[in-house]
Tab-separated table of C-alpha atoms and ligand atoms in Angstrom:
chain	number	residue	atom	x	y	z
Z	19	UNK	CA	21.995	-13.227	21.901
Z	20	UNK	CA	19.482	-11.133	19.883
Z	21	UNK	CA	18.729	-12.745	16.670
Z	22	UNK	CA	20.049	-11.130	13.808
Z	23	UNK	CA	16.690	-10.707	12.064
Z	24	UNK	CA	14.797	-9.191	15.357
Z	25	UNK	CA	17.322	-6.398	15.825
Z	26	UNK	CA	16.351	-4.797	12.720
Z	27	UNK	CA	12.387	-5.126	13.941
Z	28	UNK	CA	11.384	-1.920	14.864
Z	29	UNK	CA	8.308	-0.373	16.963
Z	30	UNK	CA	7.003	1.249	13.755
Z	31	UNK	CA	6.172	-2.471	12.378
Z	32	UNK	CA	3.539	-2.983	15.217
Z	33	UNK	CA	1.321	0.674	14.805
Z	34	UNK	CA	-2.325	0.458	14.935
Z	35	UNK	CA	-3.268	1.671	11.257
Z	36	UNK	CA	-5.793	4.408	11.528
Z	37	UNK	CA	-7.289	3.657	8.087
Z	38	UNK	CA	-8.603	0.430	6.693
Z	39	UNK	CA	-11.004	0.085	4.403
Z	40	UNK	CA	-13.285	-3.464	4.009
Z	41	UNK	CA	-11.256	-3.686	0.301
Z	42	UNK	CA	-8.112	-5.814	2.467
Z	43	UNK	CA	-6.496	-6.819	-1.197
Z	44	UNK	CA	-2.833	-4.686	0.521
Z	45	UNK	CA	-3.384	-4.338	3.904
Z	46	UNK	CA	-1.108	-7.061	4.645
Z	47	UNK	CA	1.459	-5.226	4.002
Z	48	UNK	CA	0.622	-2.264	6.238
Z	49	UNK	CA	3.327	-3.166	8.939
Z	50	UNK	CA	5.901	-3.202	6.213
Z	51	UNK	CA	4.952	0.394	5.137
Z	52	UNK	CA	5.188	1.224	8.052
Z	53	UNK	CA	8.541	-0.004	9.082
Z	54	UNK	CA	9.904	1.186	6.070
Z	55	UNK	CA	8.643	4.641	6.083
Z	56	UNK	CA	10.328	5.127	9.412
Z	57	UNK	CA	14.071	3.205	8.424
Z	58	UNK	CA	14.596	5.189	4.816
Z	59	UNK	CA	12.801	8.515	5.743
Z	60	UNK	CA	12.298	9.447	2.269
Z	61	UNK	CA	12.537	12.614	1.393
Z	62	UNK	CA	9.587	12.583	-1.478
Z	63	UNK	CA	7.198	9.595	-1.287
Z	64	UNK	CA	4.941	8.955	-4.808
Z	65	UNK	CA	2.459	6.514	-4.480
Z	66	UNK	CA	0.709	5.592	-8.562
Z	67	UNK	CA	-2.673	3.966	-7.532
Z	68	UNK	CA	-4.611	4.685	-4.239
Z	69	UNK	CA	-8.126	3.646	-5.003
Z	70	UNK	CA	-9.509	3.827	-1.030
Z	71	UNK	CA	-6.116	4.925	0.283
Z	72	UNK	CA	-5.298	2.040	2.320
Z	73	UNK	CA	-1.503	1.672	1.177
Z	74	UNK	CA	-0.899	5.351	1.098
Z	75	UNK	CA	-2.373	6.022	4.219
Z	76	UNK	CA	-0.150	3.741	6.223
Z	77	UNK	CA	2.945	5.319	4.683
Z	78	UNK	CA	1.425	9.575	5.483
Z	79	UNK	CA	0.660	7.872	9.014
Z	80	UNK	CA	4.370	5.786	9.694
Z	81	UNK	CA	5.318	9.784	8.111
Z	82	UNK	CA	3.330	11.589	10.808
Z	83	UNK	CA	3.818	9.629	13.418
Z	84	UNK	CA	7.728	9.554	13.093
Z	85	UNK	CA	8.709	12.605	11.936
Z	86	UNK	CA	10.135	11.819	8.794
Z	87	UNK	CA	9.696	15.144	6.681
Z	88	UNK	CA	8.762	13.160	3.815
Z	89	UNK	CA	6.499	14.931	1.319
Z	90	UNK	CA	3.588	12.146	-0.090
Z	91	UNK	CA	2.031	12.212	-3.156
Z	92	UNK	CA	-0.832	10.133	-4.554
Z	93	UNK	CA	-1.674	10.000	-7.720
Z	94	UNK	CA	-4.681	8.283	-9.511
Z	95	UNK	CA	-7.603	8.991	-11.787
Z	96	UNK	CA	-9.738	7.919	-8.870
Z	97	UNK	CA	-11.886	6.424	-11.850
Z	98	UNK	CA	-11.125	3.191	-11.636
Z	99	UNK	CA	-9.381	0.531	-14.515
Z	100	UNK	CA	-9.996	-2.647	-16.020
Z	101	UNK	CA	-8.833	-4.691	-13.033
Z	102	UNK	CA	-10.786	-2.647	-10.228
Z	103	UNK	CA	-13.575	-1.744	-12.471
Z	104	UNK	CA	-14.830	1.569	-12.408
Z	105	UNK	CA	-16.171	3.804	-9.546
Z	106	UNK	CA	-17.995	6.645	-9.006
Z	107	UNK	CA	-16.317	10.166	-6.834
Z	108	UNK	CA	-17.109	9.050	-3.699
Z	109	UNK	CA	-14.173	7.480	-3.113
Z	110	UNK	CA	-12.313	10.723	-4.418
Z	111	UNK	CA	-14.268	12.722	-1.726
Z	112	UNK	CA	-13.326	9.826	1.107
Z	113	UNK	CA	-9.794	9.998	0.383
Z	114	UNK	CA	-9.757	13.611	0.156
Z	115	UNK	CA	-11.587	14.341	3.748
Z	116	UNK	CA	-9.219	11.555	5.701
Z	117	UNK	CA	-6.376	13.329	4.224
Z	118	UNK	CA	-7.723	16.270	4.956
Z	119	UNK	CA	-8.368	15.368	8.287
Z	120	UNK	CA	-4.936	13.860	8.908
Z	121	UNK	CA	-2.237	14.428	6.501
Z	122	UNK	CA	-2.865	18.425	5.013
Z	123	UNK	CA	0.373	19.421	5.890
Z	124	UNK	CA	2.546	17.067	3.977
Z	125	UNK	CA	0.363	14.964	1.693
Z	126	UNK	CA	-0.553	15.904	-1.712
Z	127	UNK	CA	-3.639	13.879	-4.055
Z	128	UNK	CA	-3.021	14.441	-7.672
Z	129	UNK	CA	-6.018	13.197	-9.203
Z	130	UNK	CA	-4.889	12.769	-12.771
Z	131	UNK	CA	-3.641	10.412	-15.162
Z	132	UNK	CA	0.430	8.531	-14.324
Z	133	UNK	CA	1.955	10.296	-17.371
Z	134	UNK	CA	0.184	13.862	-16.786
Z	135	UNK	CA	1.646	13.705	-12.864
Z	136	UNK	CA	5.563	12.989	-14.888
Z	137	UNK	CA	5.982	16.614	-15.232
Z	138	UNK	CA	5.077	17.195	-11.931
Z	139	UNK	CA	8.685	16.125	-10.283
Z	140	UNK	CA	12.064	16.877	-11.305
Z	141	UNK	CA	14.272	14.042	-12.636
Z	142	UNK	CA	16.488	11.564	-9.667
Z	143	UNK	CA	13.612	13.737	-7.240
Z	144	UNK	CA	11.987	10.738	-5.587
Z	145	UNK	CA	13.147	8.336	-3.093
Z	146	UNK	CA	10.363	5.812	-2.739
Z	147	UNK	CA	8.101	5.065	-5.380
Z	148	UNK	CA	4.969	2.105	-5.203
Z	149	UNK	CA	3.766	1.269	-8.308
Z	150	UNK	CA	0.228	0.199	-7.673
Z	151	UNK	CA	-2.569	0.851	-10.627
Z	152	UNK	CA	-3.353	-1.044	-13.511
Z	153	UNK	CA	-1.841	-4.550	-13.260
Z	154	UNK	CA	-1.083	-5.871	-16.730
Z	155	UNK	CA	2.733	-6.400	-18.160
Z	156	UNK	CA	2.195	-3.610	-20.452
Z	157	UNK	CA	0.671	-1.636	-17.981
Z	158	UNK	CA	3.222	-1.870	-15.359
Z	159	UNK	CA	6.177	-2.040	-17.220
Z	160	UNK	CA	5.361	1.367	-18.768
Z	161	UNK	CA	4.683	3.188	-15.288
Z	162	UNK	CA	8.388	1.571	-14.054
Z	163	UNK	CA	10.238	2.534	-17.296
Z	164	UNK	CA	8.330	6.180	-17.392
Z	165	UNK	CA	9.117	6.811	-13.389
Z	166	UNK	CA	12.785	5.308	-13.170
Z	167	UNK	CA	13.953	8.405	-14.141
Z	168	UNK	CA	12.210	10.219	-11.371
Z	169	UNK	CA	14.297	8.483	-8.349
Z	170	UNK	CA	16.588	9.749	-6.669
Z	171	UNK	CA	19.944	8.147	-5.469
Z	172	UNK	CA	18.868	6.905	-2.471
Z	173	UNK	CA	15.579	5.389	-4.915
Z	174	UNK	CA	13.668	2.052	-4.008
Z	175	UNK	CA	10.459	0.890	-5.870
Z	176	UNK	CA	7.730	-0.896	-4.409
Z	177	UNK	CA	5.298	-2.493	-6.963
Z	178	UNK	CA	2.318	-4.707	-5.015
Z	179	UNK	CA	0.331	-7.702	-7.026
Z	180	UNK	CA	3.903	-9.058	-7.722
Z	181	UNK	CA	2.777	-12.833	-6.685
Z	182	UNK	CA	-0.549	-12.750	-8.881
Z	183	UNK	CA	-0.835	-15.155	-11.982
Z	184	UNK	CA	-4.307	-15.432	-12.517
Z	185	UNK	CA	-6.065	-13.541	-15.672
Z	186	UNK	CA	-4.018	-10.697	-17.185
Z	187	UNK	CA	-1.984	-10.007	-14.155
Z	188	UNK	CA	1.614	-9.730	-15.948
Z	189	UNK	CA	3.930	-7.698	-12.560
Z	190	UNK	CA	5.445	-11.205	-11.390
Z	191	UNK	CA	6.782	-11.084	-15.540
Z	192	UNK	CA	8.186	-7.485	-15.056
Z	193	UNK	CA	9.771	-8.590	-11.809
Z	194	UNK	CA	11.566	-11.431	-13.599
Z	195	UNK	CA	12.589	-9.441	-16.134
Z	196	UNK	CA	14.451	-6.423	-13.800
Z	197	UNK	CA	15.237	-8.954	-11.140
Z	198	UNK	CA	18.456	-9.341	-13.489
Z	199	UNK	CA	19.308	-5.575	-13.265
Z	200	UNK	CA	18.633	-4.395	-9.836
Z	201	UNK	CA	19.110	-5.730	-5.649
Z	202	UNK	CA	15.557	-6.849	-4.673
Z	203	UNK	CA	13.374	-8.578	-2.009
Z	204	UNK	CA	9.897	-10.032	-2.485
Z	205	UNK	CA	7.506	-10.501	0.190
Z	206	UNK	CA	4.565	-13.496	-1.036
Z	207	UNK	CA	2.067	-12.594	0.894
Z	208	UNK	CA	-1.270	-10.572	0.239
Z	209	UNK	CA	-0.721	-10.879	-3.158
Z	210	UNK	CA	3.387	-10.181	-3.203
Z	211	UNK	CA	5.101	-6.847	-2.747
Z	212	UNK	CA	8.610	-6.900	-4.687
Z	213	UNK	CA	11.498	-4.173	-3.658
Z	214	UNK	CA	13.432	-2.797	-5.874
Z	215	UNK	CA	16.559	-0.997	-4.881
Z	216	UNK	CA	17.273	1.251	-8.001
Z	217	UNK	CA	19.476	4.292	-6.403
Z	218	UNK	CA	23.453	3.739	-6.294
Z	219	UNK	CA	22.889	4.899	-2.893
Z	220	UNK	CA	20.300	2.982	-0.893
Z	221	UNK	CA	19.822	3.475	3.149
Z	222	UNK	CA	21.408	1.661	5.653
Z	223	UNK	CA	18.458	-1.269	6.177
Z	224	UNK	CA	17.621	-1.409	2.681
Z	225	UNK	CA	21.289	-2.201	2.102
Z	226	UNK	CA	20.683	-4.993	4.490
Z	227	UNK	CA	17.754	-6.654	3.362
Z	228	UNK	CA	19.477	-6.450	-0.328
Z	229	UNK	CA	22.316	-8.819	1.368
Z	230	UNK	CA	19.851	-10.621	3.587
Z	231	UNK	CA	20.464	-14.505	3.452
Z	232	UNK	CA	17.765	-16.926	1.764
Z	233	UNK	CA	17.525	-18.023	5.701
Z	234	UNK	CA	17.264	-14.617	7.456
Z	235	UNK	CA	14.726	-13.498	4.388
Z	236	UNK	CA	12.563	-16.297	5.385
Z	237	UNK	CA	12.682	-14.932	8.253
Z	238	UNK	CA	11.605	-11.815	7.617
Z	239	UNK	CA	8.946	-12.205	5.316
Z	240	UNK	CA	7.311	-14.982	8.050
Z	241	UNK	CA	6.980	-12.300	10.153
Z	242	UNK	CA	5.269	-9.672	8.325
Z	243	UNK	CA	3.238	-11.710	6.727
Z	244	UNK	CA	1.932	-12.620	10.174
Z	245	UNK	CA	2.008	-9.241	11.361
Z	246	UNK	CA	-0.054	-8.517	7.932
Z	247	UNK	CA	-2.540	-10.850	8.743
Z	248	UNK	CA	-3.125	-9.451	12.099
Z	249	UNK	CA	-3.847	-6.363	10.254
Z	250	UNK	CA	-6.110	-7.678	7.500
Z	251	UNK	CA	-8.267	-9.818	10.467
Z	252	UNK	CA	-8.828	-6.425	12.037
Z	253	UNK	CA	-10.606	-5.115	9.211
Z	254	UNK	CA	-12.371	-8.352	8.595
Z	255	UNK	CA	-13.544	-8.313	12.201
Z	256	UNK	CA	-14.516	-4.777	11.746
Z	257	UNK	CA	-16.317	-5.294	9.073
Z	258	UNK	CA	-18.238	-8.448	10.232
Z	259	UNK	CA	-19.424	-6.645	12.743
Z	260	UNK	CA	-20.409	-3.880	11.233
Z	261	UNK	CA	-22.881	-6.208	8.648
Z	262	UNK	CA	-24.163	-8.535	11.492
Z	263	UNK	CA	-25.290	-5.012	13.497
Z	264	UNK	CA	-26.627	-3.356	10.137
Z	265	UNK	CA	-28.700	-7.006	9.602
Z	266	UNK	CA	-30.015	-6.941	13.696
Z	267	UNK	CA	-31.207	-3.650	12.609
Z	268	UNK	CA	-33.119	-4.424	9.894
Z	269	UNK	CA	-34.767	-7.397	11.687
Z	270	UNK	CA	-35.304	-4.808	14.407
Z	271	UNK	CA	-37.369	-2.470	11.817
Z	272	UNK	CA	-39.055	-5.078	10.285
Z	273	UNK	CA	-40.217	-6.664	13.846
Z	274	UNK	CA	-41.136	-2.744	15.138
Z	275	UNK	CA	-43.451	-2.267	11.644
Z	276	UNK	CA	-45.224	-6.516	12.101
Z	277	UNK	CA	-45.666	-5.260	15.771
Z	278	UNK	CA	-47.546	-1.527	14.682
Z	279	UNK	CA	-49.237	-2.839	11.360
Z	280	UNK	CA	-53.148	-2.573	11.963
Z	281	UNK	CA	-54.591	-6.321	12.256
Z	282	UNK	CA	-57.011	-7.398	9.557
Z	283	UNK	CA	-60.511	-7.419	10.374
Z	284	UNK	CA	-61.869	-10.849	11.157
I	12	SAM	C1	-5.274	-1.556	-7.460
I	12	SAM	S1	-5.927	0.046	-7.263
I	12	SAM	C2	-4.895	0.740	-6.015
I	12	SAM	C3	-5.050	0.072	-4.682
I	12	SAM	C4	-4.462	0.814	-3.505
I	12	SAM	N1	-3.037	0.990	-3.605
I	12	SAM	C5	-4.818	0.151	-2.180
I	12	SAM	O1	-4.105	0.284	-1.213
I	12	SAM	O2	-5.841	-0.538	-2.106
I	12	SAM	C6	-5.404	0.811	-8.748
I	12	SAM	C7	-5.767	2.292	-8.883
I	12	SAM	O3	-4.952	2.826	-9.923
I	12	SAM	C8	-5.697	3.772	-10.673
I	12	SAM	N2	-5.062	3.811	-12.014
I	12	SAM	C9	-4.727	2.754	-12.791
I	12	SAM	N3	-4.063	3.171	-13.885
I	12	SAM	C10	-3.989	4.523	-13.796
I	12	SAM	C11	-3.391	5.536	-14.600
I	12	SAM	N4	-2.703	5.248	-15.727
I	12	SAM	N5	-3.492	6.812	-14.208
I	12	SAM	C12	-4.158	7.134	-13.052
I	12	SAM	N6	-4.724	6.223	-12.240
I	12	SAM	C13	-4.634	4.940	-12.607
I	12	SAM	C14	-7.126	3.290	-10.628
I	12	SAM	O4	-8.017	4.370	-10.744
I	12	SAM	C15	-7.203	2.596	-9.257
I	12	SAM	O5	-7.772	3.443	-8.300
């Protein structure tokens, strides 16, 4: 007999993600997006906070590659806040050529400020929603408050940095505070992801993991927080790799200009 939490395991979970940057803070939770993309098919995806793109590119790829029709939106600055620090517009132009690259057709960057991009989408418009910039209380309770309006029936809110509570890091508060009004699932790992189902209406697996039983959601969050770490070593290795060649090289130079340097007269 197929266990109950396997069934609802799906090929999407297991994708190769096409972008990862060497900032790994969410990529654990790149199979998740993935899976999740392809079970609610959302109609209009918003992502609020993209910085390098590595969460919103795994849900425009799990789009692509399954044919959802979802229409993605990411909105940021791109300048930074107080808990990434500021950056300069390379990492605009980045995000802009791999979407450019990959995602033209369907996925949207609007690089201004949360409460400017409000006007941009009709009220009970949006299906799935993360909430992923600044990371204080007041910070984060004013983007969910602003863009609960925004989803739609079927709506579900992601917000990451839920199991952070170091410094001014205030989501886990938030996610006490609504965990009283709304169905939800955290995951723990790479720094939490909560779920929030907030439409009437939900899809048929996020119905399910709103019932799922303290035993089956152990479960479940075991295994893609293993499948997540598979994903964050992959960068790590990537990366690793990428400094020890960039240090050979160096030694390489430096050996090439000790072995052409004119030798001092005697
Ligand atoms: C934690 S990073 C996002 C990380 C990203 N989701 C990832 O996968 O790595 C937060 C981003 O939110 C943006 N941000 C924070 N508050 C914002 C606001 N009110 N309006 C626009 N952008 C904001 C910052 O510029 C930053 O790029």
């Amino acid at each position: 007999m197929v266990n109950h939490v396997f069934s609802h395991l799906t090929e999407a979970a297991f994708k190769i993600p096409l972008h990862q940057s060497s900032v790994t803070a969410w990529q654990g939770h790149i199979p998740f997006a993935f899976w999740c993309l392809d079970q609610w098919r959302p109609k209009n995806f918003v992502e609020l906070g993209t910085h390098l793109g590595d969460s919103y590119f795994a849900f425009c790829q799990a789009a692509k590659e399954n044919a959802t029709g979802t229409q993605c939106y990411a909105v940021d600055s791109w300048q930074g806040d107080a808990h990434t620090g500021p950056y300069d517009s390379t990492i605009y132009e980045h995000v802009q050529q791999h979407n450019q690259q990959h995602y033209q057709d369907f996925s949207h960057l609007l690089r201004m400020n949360f409460d400017s991009a409000l006007e941009k989408f009709a009220d009970r418009s949006i299906d799935l929603l993360h909430i992923d910039g600044l990371h204080t209380y007041e910070a984060v309770a004013h983007d969910f408050n602003t863009w609960l309006p925004k989803m739609s029936e079927r709506g579900i809110i992601l917000c990451h940095d839920s199991n952070v509570y170091e410094k001014d890091f205030g989501v886990w508060q938030l996610m006490r505070e609504i965990e009283t009004s709304y169905p939800h699932f955290h995951f723990y790992h790479s720094f939490g992801l909560s779920i929030f189902f907030v439409g009437e209406n939900p899809p048929e697996t996020a119905r399910w993991l709103q019932e799922i039983s303290a035993h089956d959601g152990d479960q479940w969050r075991m295994i893609f927080s293993h499948l997540g770490g598979c994903v964050v070593q992959r960068a790590e290795a990537f990366f690793q790799q990428m400094h020890f060649q960039q240090e050979l090289q160096k030694r390489d130079s430096i050996n090439q200009n000790l072995a052409t340097a004119p030798t001092n007269p005697a």
